[in-house]
XYZ file of C-alpha atoms in Angstrom:
523
model
C -80.187 70.668 117.332
C -82.571 72.046 120.468
C -85.001 69.394 118.923
C -82.345 66.973 119.482
C -81.247 68.216 122.805
C -85.374 67.703 123.884
C -85.305 64.234 122.488
C -82.170 63.263 124.354
C -83.857 64.829 128.222
C -86.980 63.146 127.657
C -84.694 59.498 126.981
C -82.896 60.168 129.748
C -86.645 61.296 131.850
C -88.267 58.404 130.384
C -84.882 55.711 132.164
C -85.513 57.215 135.070
C -89.009 56.700 135.237
C -88.902 53.660 134.122
C -85.906 52.779 136.950
C -88.098 54.083 139.436
C -91.005 52.102 138.688
C -88.914 49.247 139.153
C -87.394 50.728 142.181
C -90.651 50.283 142.957
C -91.747 47.279 141.994
C -88.543 45.240 143.384
C -86.971 47.627 145.679
C -84.370 50.382 145.791
C -81.801 47.704 146.611
C -82.532 45.682 143.343
C -81.615 48.656 141.001
C -78.446 49.395 141.761
C -76.847 51.522 138.677
C -73.711 48.590 137.147
C -71.188 51.180 134.788
C -73.295 49.980 131.995
C -75.747 52.337 132.406
C -78.087 50.183 132.955
C -79.813 49.357 136.246
C -78.936 45.629 137.016
C -81.360 42.956 139.605
C -79.031 42.105 141.990
C -81.157 39.032 143.543
C -79.740 36.109 144.429
C -79.355 33.038 142.610
C -81.168 31.634 145.206
C -83.999 32.616 144.923
C -86.629 32.741 142.154
C -86.692 36.511 140.678
C -88.892 38.561 141.652
C -92.432 39.910 138.737
C -91.765 36.285 136.992
C -94.779 32.931 136.709
C -93.642 30.626 138.936
C -92.927 27.840 136.146
C -95.225 24.720 135.997
C -92.924 21.415 134.787
C -93.783 18.191 132.998
C -94.614 15.611 135.558
C -94.524 12.081 135.278
C -97.462 9.476 136.381
C -95.745 6.616 137.955
C -92.649 4.711 137.517
C -93.374 2.596 135.020
C -91.408 4.916 132.000
C -88.294 4.498 133.563
C -89.072 -0.091 134.005
C -86.401 -1.895 132.496
C -88.098 -4.992 130.894
C -86.761 -7.848 130.499
C -88.193 -10.785 128.444
C -86.528 -14.282 128.049
C -87.016 -16.123 124.938
C -87.754 -19.805 124.493
C -83.975 -20.608 123.545
C -83.102 -18.965 126.907
C -82.191 -15.674 124.583
C -82.523 -12.563 127.237
C -83.977 -9.683 125.275
C -84.267 -6.283 127.690
C -84.936 -2.593 126.947
C -85.534 1.116 128.803
C -87.209 3.522 126.945
C -85.297 6.324 126.703
C -87.505 9.308 124.088
C -85.246 10.644 120.841
C -85.013 9.466 117.230
C -82.283 7.639 118.338
C -81.652 3.575 120.419
C -78.656 2.018 121.421
C -79.494 -1.686 120.000
C -76.986 -4.643 120.736
C -75.606 -7.576 121.836
C -73.655 -8.493 124.932
C -72.362 -11.696 125.525
C -70.986 -13.517 128.987
C -68.395 -14.222 127.100
C -64.602 -12.959 127.978
C -60.655 -13.251 128.593
C -61.343 -14.834 131.635
C -63.473 -18.316 129.783
C -59.872 -18.506 128.110
C -58.003 -21.846 130.295
C -58.604 -23.870 128.069
C -57.690 -21.876 125.123
C -54.463 -20.132 123.755
C -55.077 -16.663 125.491
C -56.285 -13.796 122.873
C -59.420 -14.900 121.516
C -61.171 -12.742 122.606
C -59.006 -9.905 121.757
C -59.043 -12.159 118.398
C -62.676 -11.781 118.011
C -63.236 -7.925 119.361
C -60.958 -6.702 116.194
C -63.267 -9.296 113.872
C -66.185 -8.129 114.715
C -68.832 -6.594 112.192
C -67.141 -8.330 109.111
C -68.139 -10.176 106.198
C -71.180 -12.434 107.727
C -73.245 -14.789 105.795
C -75.789 -11.590 104.036
C -73.116 -9.029 104.265
C -70.351 -8.992 101.592
C -67.544 -7.050 103.600
C -67.831 -4.535 107.351
C -68.281 -1.913 104.040
C -71.788 -3.432 103.742
C -72.655 -3.656 106.989
C -71.218 0.248 107.451
C -73.476 1.220 104.496
C -76.643 -0.481 105.622
C -76.100 0.951 108.880
C -75.514 4.598 107.537
C -79.209 4.442 106.048
C -80.047 4.370 109.418
C -77.431 7.090 110.207
C -75.589 4.012 112.491
C -72.516 3.527 113.773
C -71.435 -0.358 115.601
C -68.671 -0.720 117.783
C -67.605 -4.382 119.071
C -65.772 -3.738 122.682
C -65.021 -7.136 125.357
C -63.939 -7.291 129.191
C -62.873 -9.737 131.372
C -65.625 -11.098 131.560
C -68.415 -9.465 128.353
C -68.255 -9.200 124.731
C -70.054 -6.100 123.687
C -71.747 -5.979 120.117
C -73.694 -2.789 119.868
C -75.454 -0.436 117.599
C -76.634 3.051 117.815
C -78.591 4.314 115.177
C -82.761 6.088 114.317
C -85.624 3.478 116.366
C -86.068 3.389 112.823
C -83.967 1.387 111.567
C -84.555 -1.073 114.083
C -85.046 -4.235 112.473
C -82.365 -3.891 109.567
C -80.488 -3.262 113.072
C -81.000 -6.010 115.324
C -80.907 -8.559 112.040
C -77.602 -7.256 111.214
C -76.610 -7.399 114.705
C -77.811 -11.333 115.016
C -76.052 -12.182 111.707
C -72.544 -10.366 113.086
C -72.546 -12.082 116.315
C -74.029 -15.944 114.799
C -72.672 -16.141 111.688
C -69.644 -14.312 111.352
C -67.680 -15.903 108.113
C -64.325 -15.484 109.796
C -62.262 -15.632 105.974
C -57.808 -16.359 105.837
C -57.538 -12.892 104.746
C -59.707 -10.958 107.715
C -58.247 -13.053 110.850
C -54.206 -12.128 108.681
C -55.796 -8.892 108.560
C -56.562 -8.732 112.941
C -52.901 -11.222 113.242
C -51.640 -7.374 111.950
C -53.605 -5.106 113.863
C -52.980 -7.219 117.232
C -49.286 -7.041 116.781
C -49.783 -3.299 116.025
C -51.667 -2.695 119.545
C -49.109 -4.772 121.440
C -46.554 -2.903 120.153
C -48.614 0.227 120.514
C -49.070 -1.000 124.071
C -45.274 -1.154 125.659
C -44.887 2.521 124.318
C -47.415 4.117 125.170
C -46.354 6.983 127.636
C -49.926 6.111 129.917
C -48.378 2.561 131.550
C -51.990 2.594 133.110
C -53.710 -0.585 131.031
C -49.803 -2.327 131.189
C -50.307 -2.252 134.959
C -53.827 -2.898 134.601
C -52.979 -6.112 133.170
C -49.796 -6.559 135.482
C -51.433 -6.253 138.902
C -54.233 -8.420 137.551
C -52.801 -10.960 136.406
C -50.520 -10.510 140.297
C -53.608 -10.746 142.238
C -55.166 -14.169 139.747
C -52.061 -15.501 139.517
C -52.890 -17.705 135.946
C -56.902 -18.346 136.380
C -59.773 -16.533 135.563
C -59.551 -12.586 135.858
C -55.440 -13.183 135.854
C -55.688 -14.867 132.590
C -54.619 -11.921 129.963
C -56.929 -9.737 128.312
C -54.816 -8.996 124.955
C -52.972 -11.778 122.975
C -49.867 -12.476 124.440
C -47.548 -12.158 120.534
C -46.840 -16.222 120.899
C -50.102 -16.648 120.562
C -50.402 -14.525 116.935
C -50.027 -16.898 114.883
C -51.650 -20.279 116.214
C -55.532 -18.655 116.288
C -57.071 -19.293 113.136
C -60.700 -20.355 112.823
C -61.050 -23.726 113.480
C -59.608 -22.885 117.370
C -62.694 -19.762 117.078
C -65.420 -21.612 116.470
C -64.891 -24.365 119.103
C -64.956 -21.607 121.125
C -67.245 -19.917 119.848
C -69.580 -23.229 120.566
C -68.644 -23.400 123.900
C -69.587 -19.657 124.784
C -71.787 -17.849 122.519
C -74.860 -20.118 123.174
C -77.931 -17.900 123.761
C -78.355 -18.606 127.456
C -74.944 -16.578 127.836
C -76.565 -13.463 125.721
C -78.445 -10.510 126.514
C -80.061 -8.282 123.669
C -80.225 -4.730 124.945
C -81.724 -2.090 124.029
C -82.412 1.995 125.325
C -84.989 3.918 123.645
C -87.299 1.632 121.766
C -89.937 -0.036 122.739
C -90.303 -3.426 124.613
C -92.458 -5.088 122.249
C -90.656 -4.191 119.068
C -87.758 -5.620 120.725
C -88.961 -8.590 120.994
C -90.527 -9.049 117.898
C -87.473 -8.225 116.194
C -85.351 -10.476 118.289
C -88.093 -13.397 117.945
C -87.509 -13.148 114.060
C -83.668 -12.885 113.132
C -82.103 -14.744 117.104
C -84.538 -17.642 118.549
C -84.466 -19.996 115.697
C -81.166 -19.126 114.164
C -78.826 -22.011 113.469
C -74.851 -20.559 113.977
C -72.474 -20.788 111.797
C -70.105 -23.346 113.751
C -73.556 -25.597 114.530
C -74.863 -26.627 117.418
C -73.850 -25.048 120.881
C -71.747 -26.988 123.442
C -72.577 -25.428 126.831
C -71.336 -28.613 128.561
C -67.778 -27.059 127.782
C -68.218 -23.178 129.927
C -65.426 -23.097 132.001
C -66.754 -22.411 135.266
C -64.176 -22.006 137.631
C -64.316 -18.913 140.163
C -61.992 -16.330 140.359
C -58.674 -17.238 143.102
C -56.909 -14.464 144.322
C -53.820 -14.930 145.266
C -52.203 -11.991 145.371
C -48.345 -11.410 144.333
C -45.603 -9.216 142.239
C -45.602 -8.954 138.779
C -42.232 -6.464 137.642
C -41.414 -5.054 135.270
C -37.684 -3.548 134.772
C -38.513 -1.010 131.302
C -36.886 2.366 130.687
C -38.635 4.753 130.507
C -36.256 7.919 129.993
C -37.474 7.627 126.417
C -40.939 7.261 126.509
C -42.207 10.534 125.029
C -39.889 13.101 123.920
C -40.369 15.922 121.817
C -39.999 19.841 123.632
C -42.126 19.031 126.865
C -41.060 15.321 127.815
C -42.074 13.448 130.373
C -39.798 13.276 133.192
C -38.670 9.527 133.947
C -41.057 8.007 135.999
C -41.722 4.398 137.764
C -44.953 3.039 138.155
C -45.957 1.468 141.330
C -49.533 -0.259 141.643
C -50.528 -2.031 144.750
C -54.007 -3.581 145.613
C -56.120 -5.500 147.790
C -58.977 -8.319 147.208
C -62.418 -5.953 148.013
C -65.387 -8.322 146.080
C -67.821 -8.627 143.777
C -70.109 -6.650 142.587
C -72.673 -9.236 143.571
C -72.349 -8.676 147.114
C -74.014 -5.995 149.322
C -70.352 -4.291 150.553
C -70.033 -3.636 146.717
C -71.734 -1.089 147.537
C -69.424 0.548 150.135
C -66.119 -0.239 148.456
C -67.069 1.854 145.833
C -67.751 4.417 148.321
C -64.170 4.054 149.489
C -62.788 4.033 145.946
C -64.756 7.606 145.732
C -63.015 8.397 148.896
C -59.440 8.027 147.907
C -59.571 9.354 143.995
C -56.563 11.452 143.029
C -55.764 12.130 139.571
C -52.165 13.545 138.135
C -50.329 16.233 139.965
C -50.883 18.455 136.923
C -54.770 18.260 137.009
C -57.143 21.534 135.352
C -60.504 22.512 137.006
C -61.602 23.023 141.275
C -63.378 20.658 143.763
C -65.760 18.854 141.130
C -62.393 17.487 139.791
C -61.733 15.457 143.021
C -59.391 17.724 144.562
C -60.412 16.754 148.053
C -60.101 13.439 147.794
C -57.984 11.487 150.358
C -54.934 10.798 147.685
C -55.576 14.764 146.582
C -54.892 15.956 150.098
C -52.537 13.634 151.887
C -50.304 12.234 148.688
C -50.407 15.282 146.093
C -50.851 18.325 148.015
C -48.193 17.503 150.453
C -46.119 15.654 147.876
C -44.604 17.783 145.724
C -42.496 15.091 143.504
C -45.402 12.795 143.376
C -46.354 12.966 139.830
C -50.013 11.191 139.728
C -51.788 8.696 142.777
C -55.739 7.197 141.737
C -57.765 4.665 143.439
C -59.266 2.506 140.511
C -61.819 -0.227 141.724
C -61.647 -3.693 139.394
C -65.129 -5.842 140.073
C -66.226 -8.981 138.883
C -68.923 -11.283 138.918
C -67.151 -13.370 142.074
C -64.514 -11.179 143.035
C -62.708 -7.419 142.910
C -59.938 -5.642 142.906
C -58.731 -2.176 144.638
C -55.689 -0.479 143.848
C -53.783 2.477 143.889
C -51.881 2.733 141.259
C -48.855 5.773 141.618
C -45.678 6.993 139.959
C -42.771 9.351 140.561
C -39.014 9.788 140.071
C -36.850 6.198 140.374
C -34.497 7.639 143.442
C -38.320 7.831 145.192
C -39.986 4.580 144.928
C -39.106 3.689 148.430
C -40.940 6.107 149.816
C -43.721 6.824 147.138
C -44.774 2.815 148.651
C -44.444 3.861 152.085
C -47.014 6.468 150.878
C -49.463 4.202 149.975
C -48.747 1.861 152.262
C -49.763 4.154 154.942
C -52.859 5.184 153.104
C -53.618 1.545 153.072
C -53.950 1.405 156.946
C -55.769 5.002 156.958
C -58.685 4.210 155.112
C -60.865 3.301 158.194
C -61.624 6.885 158.899
C -63.948 8.322 157.426
C -63.260 11.805 156.403
C -64.659 13.306 153.697
C -67.723 10.616 153.615
C -70.825 12.297 152.779
C -68.667 14.091 149.727
C -67.712 10.788 148.934
C -71.667 9.649 148.733
C -72.711 12.544 147.115
C -69.828 12.517 144.174
C -70.564 8.952 143.713
C -74.387 9.939 143.281
C -74.144 12.757 141.611
C -71.506 10.661 138.971
C -74.158 8.375 138.531
C -77.100 9.847 137.523
C -74.681 12.115 135.222
C -73.064 9.419 133.126
C -76.847 7.238 133.311
C -77.642 10.635 131.009
C -75.665 9.245 128.327
C -77.388 6.657 126.033
C -74.819 4.542 125.501
C -73.973 4.496 129.348
C -77.510 3.776 130.145
C -77.598 0.879 127.276
C -74.478 -1.157 129.238
C -75.706 -0.870 132.702
C -79.020 -2.313 131.588
C -77.487 -5.278 129.349
C -74.525 -5.937 132.267
C -77.149 -6.183 134.834
C -79.074 -8.498 133.015
C -76.454 -10.858 132.296
C -75.185 -10.754 135.442
C -78.321 -10.651 138.057
C -81.182 -11.010 135.013
C -82.223 -7.876 136.606
C -81.897 -4.130 136.913
C -81.071 -2.141 139.945
C -82.723 1.270 138.758
C -80.203 4.468 139.577
C -82.971 6.063 142.145
C -82.594 2.181 144.047
C -78.800 2.846 143.877
C -78.526 5.951 145.113
C -80.347 5.235 147.720
C -77.743 2.421 148.907
C -74.971 4.745 148.798
C -77.185 7.220 151.003
C -77.132 4.381 153.765
C -73.395 3.709 153.126
C -72.444 4.421 157.422
C -68.669 5.099 158.908
C -68.672 1.959 159.820
C -69.195 -0.256 156.754
C -66.045 1.851 155.508
C -64.528 0.542 157.953
C -65.833 -2.948 158.071
C -65.291 -2.942 154.536
C -61.555 -1.837 154.840
C -60.726 -4.183 157.743
C -61.160 -7.049 155.470
C -59.582 -5.868 152.378
C -56.816 -5.338 154.565
C -56.751 -8.953 155.458
C -56.163 -10.562 152.148
C -52.085 -10.526 150.820
C -50.822 -7.359 148.617
C -51.120 -7.809 144.884
C -48.005 -5.169 143.449
C -47.304 -4.178 139.836
C -44.084 -2.309 139.077
C -43.034 -1.023 136.056
C -39.587 0.775 135.200
C -36.226 1.573 137.204
C -36.994 -0.812 139.503
C -33.531 -0.636 142.160
C -35.102 1.442 145.169
C -38.016 -1.213 144.798
C -39.040 -2.633 148.383
C -39.439 -6.544 148.855
C -42.240 -8.034 148.259
C -42.798 -8.840 151.759
C -41.929 -5.459 153.195
C -44.696 -4.347 151.260
C -47.248 -6.945 153.138
C -45.559 -6.449 156.237
C -45.768 -2.632 156.147
C -50.007 -3.295 155.161
C -50.442 -5.254 157.615
C -47.926 -2.517 160.376
C -49.759 -0.649 162.340
C -49.132 2.532 161.012
C -48.750 1.549 157.273
C -44.207 1.748 157.356
C -41.881 -0.037 155.489
C -39.620 -2.244 158.263
C -36.080 -0.009 158.106
C -32.968 -0.609 155.965
C -30.013 0.076 157.708
C -26.871 0.402 155.404
C -23.953 1.401 156.315
C -22.585 2.978 153.296
C -25.342 5.835 152.494
């Protein structure tokens, strides 16, 4: 036992000595005793730890590693790539084709093509065969359509680049579009339309409605989802006629991230240069070149929302309103101030976990959700296209408070010219941009969309510089310009208390954004 005691005394003495030598090295303050008994250095996080060698960071020689390289092939197809190191790459074909081009066709073609993507082709018997081929290279495929772009993308190992480009070329230019595939797509589209109307989150439906209101019957105002009456009308012949006009090499970009540019160009020459599509020669003369005409207006849908989500914690019955005004196209210089303005407005749901980083300091939180407990949601959105844009605020509340809610939104629009929290919004936009561009699929989409729209790519650091240069007077200028346009309004739910379109328009042209007062004899 004595032996044990001596040992423990020795240990205590040693640890004291160790503590003392630390105190000599780092000063007494560093060695506060904590309850666990161990000494813990209390060095602030912003100063480097004492006694640790200075880190040496890897340096990058110049910008050439980050440049987006672009080559145009003889047939007009652009090949764009961005090297990003790693064993996986994302490669895809973006086509300048979407629901905005369906003016001369029944609406819903883009929706059908999205669902029919990566089905059987000239080389591949079925979708399963495509998936198995990709699986050999650890790959996945996906197709997404928006109002103006269709994107076929594959993520796979870099080693399988040749196979991937071959597969993409086949999927885009040689689809079989068999009768049974079209029949399956009809079912899928019907199901999606049903789902769209039953979802507790009405955001996709409202976005559809506000576009229809803002651009009545033209370009980006045409429906993105296939209307139920067109499901039976769309067949192979019609699809081929559409593809003949829009799927021509001049309207396409082959984009790749995580690949060597030369290698991608070689694959493009091999599989995309002298390929005759299954629908025969292209007829780019029939392309619809109409420019988006902003009309403004209102689209209402009276709908019983009382049973949207039943269960132990049902969502209360809400009425949803979206009010939008014309902003600008993404090709204009004002696009950046509008993006900052959208970030300043921010917003979200009344129930949002998370602190300041989640945008709790944006105006729609500070002025709307924090002041009016009955507002369920207030969020700002900015949709931008090559010839026009739309900045809108979506809000939802109990049907009895719709009038008050509309007035709160119109007042927020009028007060947008103020520049509270401008620096925070700029920083938040830059950090969001940089964080999103960490992921390969996002870089791919950014490269593809920019090259498709402008033929070049603005790099993130250039965009950050443009964001930094936005001033308070820019925000004031773009807001004043935007408030001159007619409002676009989408309303969904119980609309008994909804003010008239003329009243909303009057509120947005007034000084304080208030709705004209109504005097009722019997309250």
